Amino acid sequence: MSIPINLVRGRGVGSGRPRQDSLCLRGADSKPVKEEPLSQARLFPRSLEEGLGFEYAMFHNQVENRTVCILQGGPYLQGIPGFLHGGAIATMIDSTVGMCAVLTGGAVMTANLNINFRRPIPLCSVVVINSQLDKIEGRKLFVSCNVQSLDEKTLYSEATSLFVKLDPKKTSP
Ligand SMILES: CCCCCCCCCCCCCC(=O)SCCNC(=O)CCNC(=O)[C@H](O)C(C)(C)COP(=O)(O)OP(=O)(O)OC[C@H]1O[C@@H](n2cnc3c(N)ncnc32)[C@H](O)[C@@H]1OP(=O)(O)O
């Protein structure tokens, strides 16, 4: 069964972006120090104006533990002139494999992310990120992905990642 995620962009009142009001301030030890809403907080890939940054939709297959992201990187994500910045590519890879890990394993964090950048991605082109859960070992989830052109003729990037399920017995994060 496949479910769409963020297919329609959410809108907070008075802004073009959904809010993350549940966040709180944290000290250097990562422990919450003040339960204060961060009204300006935004999910990073949703933080730029529509059409200029990360434009994407994700779909998750619960049976096969796969997450697919259709991405168009806008003009604010330029690195080398005419091409997407590697950090922007890494962000969307982390978000896609992260979504796959979260929907499979619940509360997780990225522990390791390895990316091979094979070809530069032209700015404003549409690419597909295909990710799948490879294995689970205890609290560790291994997820890999590739980034390809829509026609699958060009392989832009490949990545492997490790997500660790948060241990409720540990206070941080
Ligand atoms: C619809 C729902 C939507 C919700 C929104 C979804 C958005 C999704 C998109 C968001 C995407 C964005 C997501 C983000 O951007 S997450 C932000 C970036 N990530 C971080 O900041 C994480 C920082 N690191 C930590 O907090 C801790 O180190 C964690 C929590 C990861 C593990 O600390 P913890 O104390 O809990 O675990 P442990 O140390 O006992 O280790 C446990 C096991 O793991 C193994 N290990 C650990 N680290 C590594 C490593 N680097 N390489 C290889 N192995 C590693 C370790 O050997 C051990 O293995 P074993 O001995 O058991 O075999």
PDB file of C-alpha atoms and ligand atoms in Angstrom:
ATOM      1  CA  MET A   1       0.000   0.000   0.000  1.00  0.00           C
ATOM      2  CA  SER A   2       1.382   3.393  -0.964  1.00  0.00           C
ATOM      3  CA  ILE A   3       0.622   6.602   0.901  1.00  0.00           C
ATOM      4  CA  PRO A   4       1.437  10.127  -0.274  1.00  0.00           C
ATOM      5  CA  ILE A   5       3.268  12.378   2.174  1.00  0.00           C
ATOM      6  CA  ASN A   6       3.212  16.153   1.905  1.00  0.00           C
ATOM      7  CA  LEU A   7       1.625  15.919  -1.515  1.00  0.00           C
ATOM      8  CA  VAL A   8      -0.209  19.158  -0.784  1.00  0.00           C
ATOM      9  CA  ARG A   9       1.837  21.824   0.922  1.00  0.00           C
ATOM     10  CA  GLY A  10       0.512  22.878   4.313  1.00  0.00           C
ATOM     11  CA  ARG A  11       0.058  26.568   5.126  1.00  0.00           C
ATOM     12  CA  GLY A  12       0.299  28.146   8.564  1.00  0.00           C
ATOM     13  CA  VAL A  13      -1.880  31.129   9.410  1.00  0.00           C
ATOM     14  CA  GLY A  14      -0.299  34.334   8.167  1.00  0.00           C
ATOM     15  CA  SER A  15       2.556  32.637   6.376  1.00  0.00           C
ATOM     16  CA  GLY A  16       3.217  30.399   3.445  1.00  0.00           C
ATOM     17  CA  ARG A  17       4.852  27.707   5.538  1.00  0.00           C
ATOM     18  CA  PRO A  18       3.729  25.144   8.094  1.00  0.00           C
ATOM     19  CA  ARG A  19       4.937  25.829  11.643  1.00  0.00           C
ATOM     20  CA  GLN A  20       6.690  23.594  14.121  1.00  0.00           C
ATOM     21  CA  ASP A  21       5.432  25.155  17.327  1.00  0.00           C
ATOM     22  CA  SER A  22       6.200  22.174  19.511  1.00  0.00           C
ATOM     23  CA  LEU A  23       9.949  22.783  19.498  1.00  0.00           C
ATOM     24  CA  CYS A  24      11.623  24.090  22.633  1.00  0.00           C
ATOM     25  CA  LEU A  25      14.968  25.699  23.449  1.00  0.00           C
ATOM     26  CA  ARG A  26      17.796  23.375  24.386  1.00  0.00           C
ATOM     27  CA  GLY A  27      21.007  23.922  26.306  1.00  0.00           C
ATOM     28  CA  ALA A  28      24.488  22.780  25.317  1.00  0.00           C
ATOM     29  CA  ASP A  29      23.740  19.397  26.889  1.00  0.00           C
ATOM     30  CA  SER A  30      20.710  19.084  24.556  1.00  0.00           C
ATOM     31  CA  LYS A  31      18.325  19.039  27.499  1.00  0.00           C
ATOM     32  CA  PRO A  32      15.241  21.243  27.205  1.00  0.00           C
ATOM     33  CA  VAL A  33      15.794  24.428  29.201  1.00  0.00           C
ATOM     34  CA  LYS A  34      12.634  26.317  28.382  1.00  0.00           C
ATOM     35  CA  GLU A  35       9.335  25.153  26.956  1.00  0.00           C
ATOM     36  CA  GLU A  36       9.036  28.134  24.652  1.00  0.00           C
ATOM     37  CA  PRO A  37       7.462  27.911  21.211  1.00  0.00           C
ATOM     38  CA  LEU A  38       9.825  28.786  18.392  1.00  0.00           C
ATOM     39  CA  SER A  39       7.242  30.501  16.240  1.00  0.00           C
ATOM     40  CA  GLN A  40       9.713  31.063  13.428  1.00  0.00           C
ATOM     41  CA  ALA A  41      10.742  27.415  13.243  1.00  0.00           C
ATOM     42  CA  ARG A  42      10.132  25.665   9.950  1.00  0.00           C
ATOM     43  CA  LEU A  43      10.888  22.231   8.580  1.00  0.00           C
ATOM     44  CA  PHE A  44      14.161  23.044   6.790  1.00  0.00           C
ATOM     45  CA  PRO A  45      13.216  21.829   3.279  1.00  0.00           C
ATOM     46  CA  ARG A  46       9.934  23.780   3.575  1.00  0.00           C
ATOM     47  CA  SER A  47      11.604  26.995   4.675  1.00  0.00           C
ATOM     48  CA  LEU A  48      12.040  28.781   1.347  1.00  0.00           C
ATOM     49  CA  GLU A  49       9.393  30.560  -0.664  1.00  0.00           C
ATOM     50  CA  GLU A  50       7.361  28.377  -2.971  1.00  0.00           C
ATOM     51  CA  GLY A  51       9.048  27.713  -6.293  1.00  0.00           C
ATOM     52  CA  LEU A  52      12.470  28.975  -5.185  1.00  0.00           C
ATOM     53  CA  GLY A  53      13.831  26.174  -3.028  1.00  0.00           C
ATOM     54  CA  PHE A  54      12.884  22.585  -2.305  1.00  0.00           C
ATOM     55  CA  GLU A  55       9.768  21.585  -4.235  1.00  0.00           C
ATOM     56  CA  TYR A  56       8.918  17.971  -3.553  1.00  0.00           C
ATOM     57  CA  ALA A  57       6.359  15.303  -2.862  1.00  0.00           C
ATOM     58  CA  MET A  58       7.013  11.980  -1.139  1.00  0.00           C
ATOM     59  CA  PHE A  59       5.251   8.627  -1.365  1.00  0.00           C
ATOM     60  CA  HIS A  60       5.779   5.738   1.018  1.00  0.00           C
ATOM     61  CA  ASN A  61       5.081   2.073   0.330  1.00  0.00           C
ATOM     62  CA  GLN A  62       4.380   0.421   3.687  1.00  0.00           C
ATOM     63  CA  VAL A  63       4.580  -3.104   2.326  1.00  0.00           C
ATOM     64  CA  GLU A  64       7.964  -2.749   0.654  1.00  0.00           C
ATOM     65  CA  ASN A  65       9.357  -0.136   3.070  1.00  0.00           C
ATOM     66  CA  ARG A  66      10.232   2.197   0.215  1.00  0.00           C
ATOM     67  CA  THR A  67       9.947   5.973   0.017  1.00  0.00           C
ATOM     68  CA  VAL A  68      10.023   7.848  -3.275  1.00  0.00           C
ATOM     69  CA  CYS A  69      10.594  11.585  -3.513  1.00  0.00           C
ATOM     70  CA  ILE A  70       9.925  13.670  -6.622  1.00  0.00           C
ATOM     71  CA  LEU A  71      12.106  16.762  -6.307  1.00  0.00           C
ATOM     72  CA  GLN A  72      12.637  20.003  -8.169  1.00  0.00           C
ATOM     73  CA  GLY A  73      15.453  22.126  -6.749  1.00  0.00           C
ATOM     74  CA  GLY A  74      14.718  25.808  -7.359  1.00  0.00           C
ATOM     75  CA  PRO A  75      17.006  28.769  -8.107  1.00  0.00           C
ATOM     76  CA  TYR A  76      17.870  29.493  -4.440  1.00  0.00           C
ATOM     77  CA  LEU A  77      19.616  26.116  -4.228  1.00  0.00           C
ATOM     78  CA  GLN A  78      22.363  26.859  -6.715  1.00  0.00           C
ATOM     79  CA  GLY A  79      25.901  25.677  -6.064  1.00  0.00           C
ATOM     80  CA  ILE A  80      28.139  25.575  -9.134  1.00  0.00           C
ATOM     81  CA  PRO A  81      26.361  27.960 -11.578  1.00  0.00           C
ATOM     82  CA  GLY A  82      23.445  26.150 -13.177  1.00  0.00           C
ATOM     83  CA  PHE A  83      23.519  23.185 -10.811  1.00  0.00           C
ATOM     84  CA  LEU A  84      22.112  22.167  -7.429  1.00  0.00           C
ATOM     85  CA  HIS A  85      24.302  22.689  -4.364  1.00  0.00           C
ATOM     86  CA  GLY A  86      25.579  19.402  -2.910  1.00  0.00           C
ATOM     87  CA  GLY A  87      24.249  20.389   0.509  1.00  0.00           C
ATOM     88  CA  ALA A  88      20.778  20.791  -0.948  1.00  0.00           C
ATOM     89  CA  ILE A  89      21.036  17.341  -2.508  1.00  0.00           C
ATOM     90  CA  ALA A  90      22.225  15.936   0.833  1.00  0.00           C
ATOM     91  CA  THR A  91      19.282  17.603   2.586  1.00  0.00           C
ATOM     92  CA  MET A  92      16.756  15.934   0.331  1.00  0.00           C
ATOM     93  CA  ILE A  93      18.527  12.589   0.492  1.00  0.00           C
ATOM     94  CA  ASP A  94      18.540  12.794   4.314  1.00  0.00           C
ATOM     95  CA  SER A  95      14.875  13.810   4.294  1.00  0.00           C
ATOM     96  CA  THR A  96      13.865  10.942   2.012  1.00  0.00           C
ATOM     97  CA  VAL A  97      15.801   8.158   3.710  1.00  0.00           C
ATOM     98  CA  GLY A  98      14.768   9.781   7.010  1.00  0.00           C
ATOM     99  CA  MET A  99      11.112   9.596   6.087  1.00  0.00           C
ATOM    100  CA  CYS A 100      11.572   5.941   5.105  1.00  0.00           C
ATOM    101  CA  ALA A 101      13.228   5.247   8.476  1.00  0.00           C
ATOM    102  CA  VAL A 102      10.645   7.203  10.501  1.00  0.00           C
ATOM    103  CA  LEU A 103       7.689   5.521   8.835  1.00  0.00           C
ATOM    104  CA  THR A 104       9.312   2.133   9.345  1.00  0.00           C
ATOM    105  CA  GLY A 105      10.891   2.523  12.772  1.00  0.00           C
ATOM    106  CA  GLY A 106       9.264   5.473  14.527  1.00  0.00           C
ATOM    107  CA  ALA A 107      11.452   8.030  16.335  1.00  0.00           C
ATOM    108  CA  VAL A 108      14.919   7.860  14.753  1.00  0.00           C
ATOM    109  CA  MET A 109      17.859  10.151  14.032  1.00  0.00           C
ATOM    110  CA  THR A 110      20.437  10.097  11.275  1.00  0.00           C
ATOM    111  CA  ALA A 111      23.636   8.591  12.668  1.00  0.00           C
ATOM    112  CA  ASN A 112      25.515   8.222   9.381  1.00  0.00           C
ATOM    113  CA  LEU A 113      25.011   9.372   5.793  1.00  0.00           C
ATOM    114  CA  ASN A 114      27.347   8.510   2.881  1.00  0.00           C
ATOM    115  CA  ILE A 115      26.755  10.103  -0.502  1.00  0.00           C
ATOM    116  CA  ASN A 116      28.439   9.566  -3.853  1.00  0.00           C
ATOM    117  CA  PHE A 117      27.763  12.478  -6.207  1.00  0.00           C
ATOM    118  CA  ARG A 118      28.017  10.923  -9.678  1.00  0.00           C
ATOM    119  CA  ARG A 119      26.675  13.695 -11.947  1.00  0.00           C
ATOM    120  CA  PRO A 120      25.688  17.321 -11.287  1.00  0.00           C
ATOM    121  CA  ILE A 121      21.946  17.975 -11.099  1.00  0.00           C
ATOM    122  CA  PRO A 122      20.796  20.842 -13.350  1.00  0.00           C
ATOM    123  CA  LEU A 123      19.013  23.566 -11.386  1.00  0.00           C
ATOM    124  CA  CYS A 124      15.208  23.433 -11.727  1.00  0.00           C
ATOM    125  CA  SER A 125      15.241  19.941 -13.239  1.00  0.00           C
ATOM    126  CA  VAL A 126      12.976  17.252 -11.783  1.00  0.00           C
ATOM    127  CA  VAL A 127      14.642  14.211 -10.239  1.00  0.00           C
ATOM    128  CA  VAL A 128      13.464  11.089  -8.416  1.00  0.00           C
ATOM    129  CA  ILE A 129      14.921   9.844  -5.135  1.00  0.00           C
ATOM    130  CA  ASN A 130      14.230   6.135  -4.628  1.00  0.00           C
ATOM    131  CA  SER A 131      14.935   4.877  -1.123  1.00  0.00           C
ATOM    132  CA  GLN A 132      14.420   1.565   0.586  1.00  0.00           C
ATOM    133  CA  LEU A 133      15.000  -0.027   3.946  1.00  0.00           C
ATOM    134  CA  ASP A 134      17.793  -2.562   3.513  1.00  0.00           C
ATOM    135  CA  LYS A 135      17.892  -4.120   6.975  1.00  0.00           C
ATOM    136  CA  ILE A 136      17.184  -3.617  10.652  1.00  0.00           C
ATOM    137  CA  GLU A 137      19.632  -4.673  13.366  1.00  0.00           C
ATOM    138  CA  GLY A 138      18.292  -3.963  16.831  1.00  0.00           C
ATOM    139  CA  ARG A 139      17.821  -0.179  17.020  1.00  0.00           C
ATOM    140  CA  LYS A 140      19.702   0.384  13.748  1.00  0.00           C
ATOM    141  CA  LEU A 141      17.919   0.917  10.450  1.00  0.00           C
ATOM    142  CA  PHE A 142      19.964   0.845   7.244  1.00  0.00           C
ATOM    143  CA  VAL A 143      18.396   2.765   4.366  1.00  0.00           C
ATOM    144  CA  SER A 144      19.863   3.361   0.917  1.00  0.00           C
ATOM    145  CA  CYS A 145      18.780   5.466  -2.038  1.00  0.00           C
ATOM    146  CA  ASN A 146      19.642   6.746  -5.475  1.00  0.00           C
ATOM    147  CA  VAL A 147      18.848   9.997  -7.258  1.00  0.00           C
ATOM    148  CA  GLN A 148      17.954   9.679 -10.921  1.00  0.00           C
ATOM    149  CA  SER A 149      16.501  11.690 -13.774  1.00  0.00           C
ATOM    150  CA  LEU A 150      12.803  11.148 -14.465  1.00  0.00           C
ATOM    151  CA  ASP A 151      13.605   8.923 -17.461  1.00  0.00           C
ATOM    152  CA  GLU A 152      16.041   6.949 -15.257  1.00  0.00           C
ATOM    153  CA  LYS A 153      18.792   7.443 -17.844  1.00  0.00           C
ATOM    154  CA  THR A 154      21.004   9.530 -15.557  1.00  0.00           C
ATOM    155  CA  LEU A 155      22.192   8.424 -12.133  1.00  0.00           C
ATOM    156  CA  TYR A 156      23.008  11.611 -10.204  1.00  0.00           C
ATOM    157  CA  SER A 157      23.777  10.315  -6.715  1.00  0.00           C
ATOM    158  CA  GLU A 158      23.760   7.240  -4.525  1.00  0.00           C
ATOM    159  CA  ALA A 159      23.663   7.109  -0.745  1.00  0.00           C
ATOM    160  CA  THR A 160      23.646   4.764   2.200  1.00  0.00           C
ATOM    161  CA  SER A 161      22.516   5.755   5.652  1.00  0.00           C
ATOM    162  CA  LEU A 162      22.177   4.556   9.205  1.00  0.00           C
ATOM    163  CA  PHE A 163      19.326   5.664  11.451  1.00  0.00           C
ATOM    164  CA  VAL A 164      19.246   4.820  15.130  1.00  0.00           C
ATOM    165  CA  LYS A 165      15.984   4.445  17.000  1.00  0.00           C
ATOM    166  CA  LEU A 166      15.925   6.787  19.954  1.00  0.00           C
ATOM    167  CA  ASP A 167      16.358   5.041  23.256  1.00  0.00           C
ATOM    168  CA  PRO A 168      13.621   6.222  25.654  1.00  0.00           C
ATOM    169  CA  LYS A 169      15.942   5.426  28.579  1.00  0.00           C
ATOM    170  CA  LYS A 170      18.414   8.100  27.394  1.00  0.00           C
ATOM    171  CA  THR A 171      17.520  11.739  28.093  1.00  0.00           C
ATOM    172  CA  SER A 172      19.067  13.230  24.936  1.00  0.00           C
ATOM    173  CA  PRO A 173      17.805  14.291  22.448  1.00  0.00           C
TER     174      PRO A 173
HETATM  175  C1  LIG B   1       4.723  11.404   8.981  1.00  0.00           C
HETATM  176  C2  LIG B   1       5.689  11.628  10.091  1.00  0.00           C
HETATM  177  C3  LIG B   1       6.590  12.719   9.679  1.00  0.00           C
HETATM  178  C4  LIG B   1       7.542  13.172  10.739  1.00  0.00           C
HETATM  179  C5  LIG B   1       8.636  14.072  10.179  1.00  0.00           C
HETATM  180  C6  LIG B   1       9.706  13.164   9.622  1.00  0.00           C
HETATM  181  C7  LIG B   1      10.829  13.955   9.000  1.00  0.00           C
HETATM  182  C8  LIG B   1      11.849  12.934   8.537  1.00  0.00           C
HETATM  183  C9  LIG B   1      12.982  13.557   7.859  1.00  0.00           C
HETATM  184  C10 LIG B   1      14.000  13.994   8.850  1.00  0.00           C
HETATM  185  C11 LIG B   1      15.345  13.618   8.343  1.00  0.00           C
HETATM  186  C12 LIG B   1      16.388  14.415   9.050  1.00  0.00           C
HETATM  187  C13 LIG B   1      16.971  13.618  10.178  1.00  0.00           C
HETATM  188  C14 LIG B   1      18.084  14.388  10.788  1.00  0.00           C
HETATM  189  O1  LIG B   1      18.639  15.253  10.178  1.00  0.00           O
HETATM  190  S1  LIG B   1      18.512  13.986  12.364  1.00  0.00           S
HETATM  191  C15 LIG B   1      19.739  15.241  12.739  1.00  0.00           C
HETATM  192  C16 LIG B   1      21.140  14.773  12.476  1.00  0.00           C
HETATM  193  N1  LIG B   1      21.478  13.718  13.372  1.00  0.00           N
HETATM  194  C17 LIG B   1      21.865  13.959  14.624  1.00  0.00           C
HETATM  195  O2  LIG B   1      21.949  15.071  15.083  1.00  0.00           O
HETATM  196  C18 LIG B   1      22.155  12.724  15.444  1.00  0.00           C
HETATM  197  C19 LIG B   1      23.247  12.992  16.499  1.00  0.00           C
HETATM  198  N2  LIG B   1      23.588  11.717  17.110  1.00  0.00           N
HETATM  199  C20 LIG B   1      22.902  11.250  18.183  1.00  0.00           C
HETATM  200  O3  LIG B   1      22.032  11.909  18.728  1.00  0.00           O
HETATM  201  C21 LIG B   1      23.236   9.862  18.649  1.00  0.00           C
HETATM  202  O4  LIG B   1      24.536   9.505  18.257  1.00  0.00           O
HETATM  203  C22 LIG B   1      22.237   8.800  18.115  1.00  0.00           C
HETATM  204  C23 LIG B   1      20.816   9.115  18.642  1.00  0.00           C
HETATM  205  C24 LIG B   1      22.232   8.735  16.597  1.00  0.00           C
HETATM  206  C25 LIG B   1      22.651   7.426  18.629  1.00  0.00           C
HETATM  207  O5  LIG B   1      22.857   7.555  19.990  1.00  0.00           O
HETATM  208  P1  LIG B   1      22.348   6.432  21.020  1.00  0.00           P
HETATM  209  O6  LIG B   1      23.007   6.776  22.307  1.00  0.00           O
HETATM  210  O7  LIG B   1      20.877   6.298  20.992  1.00  0.00           O
HETATM  211  O8  LIG B   1      22.907   5.101  20.383  1.00  0.00           O
HETATM  212  P2  LIG B   1      24.340   4.402  20.660  1.00  0.00           P
HETATM  213  O9  LIG B   1      25.454   5.377  20.599  1.00  0.00           O
HETATM  214  O10 LIG B   1      24.195   3.556  21.871  1.00  0.00           O
HETATM  215  O11 LIG B   1      24.447   3.479  19.352  1.00  0.00           O
HETATM  216  C26 LIG B   1      23.471   2.498  19.065  1.00  0.00           C
HETATM  217  C27 LIG B   1      24.009   1.642  17.961  1.00  0.00           C
HETATM  218  O12 LIG B   1      24.207   2.473  16.778  1.00  0.00           O
HETATM  219  C28 LIG B   1      25.582   2.449  16.406  1.00  0.00           C
HETATM  220  N3  LIG B   1      25.959   3.780  15.923  1.00  0.00           N
HETATM  221  C29 LIG B   1      25.614   4.956  16.473  1.00  0.00           C
HETATM  222  N4  LIG B   1      26.095   5.977  15.750  1.00  0.00           N
HETATM  223  C30 LIG B   1      26.750   5.419  14.719  1.00  0.00           C
HETATM  224  C31 LIG B   1      27.450   5.937  13.621  1.00  0.00           C
HETATM  225  N5  LIG B   1      27.581   7.259  13.420  1.00  0.00           N
HETATM  226  N6  LIG B   1      27.985   5.089  12.743  1.00  0.00           N
HETATM  227  C32 LIG B   1      27.872   3.738  12.903  1.00  0.00           C
HETATM  228  N7  LIG B   1      27.203   3.189  13.925  1.00  0.00           N
HETATM  229  C33 LIG B   1      26.656   4.020  14.816  1.00  0.00           C
HETATM  230  C34 LIG B   1      26.364   2.070  17.668  1.00  0.00           C
HETATM  231  O13 LIG B   1      27.601   1.486  17.351  1.00  0.00           O
HETATM  232  C35 LIG B   1      25.393   1.072  18.268  1.00  0.00           C
HETATM  233  O14 LIG B   1      25.495  -0.133  17.542  1.00  0.00           O
HETATM  234  P3  LIG B   1      25.437  -1.551  18.311  1.00  0.00           P
HETATM  235  O15 LIG B   1      26.595  -1.543  19.265  1.00  0.00           O
HETATM  236  O16 LIG B   1      24.107  -1.588  19.023  1.00  0.00           O
HETATM  237  O17 LIG B   1      25.551  -2.593  17.243  1.00  0.00           O
END
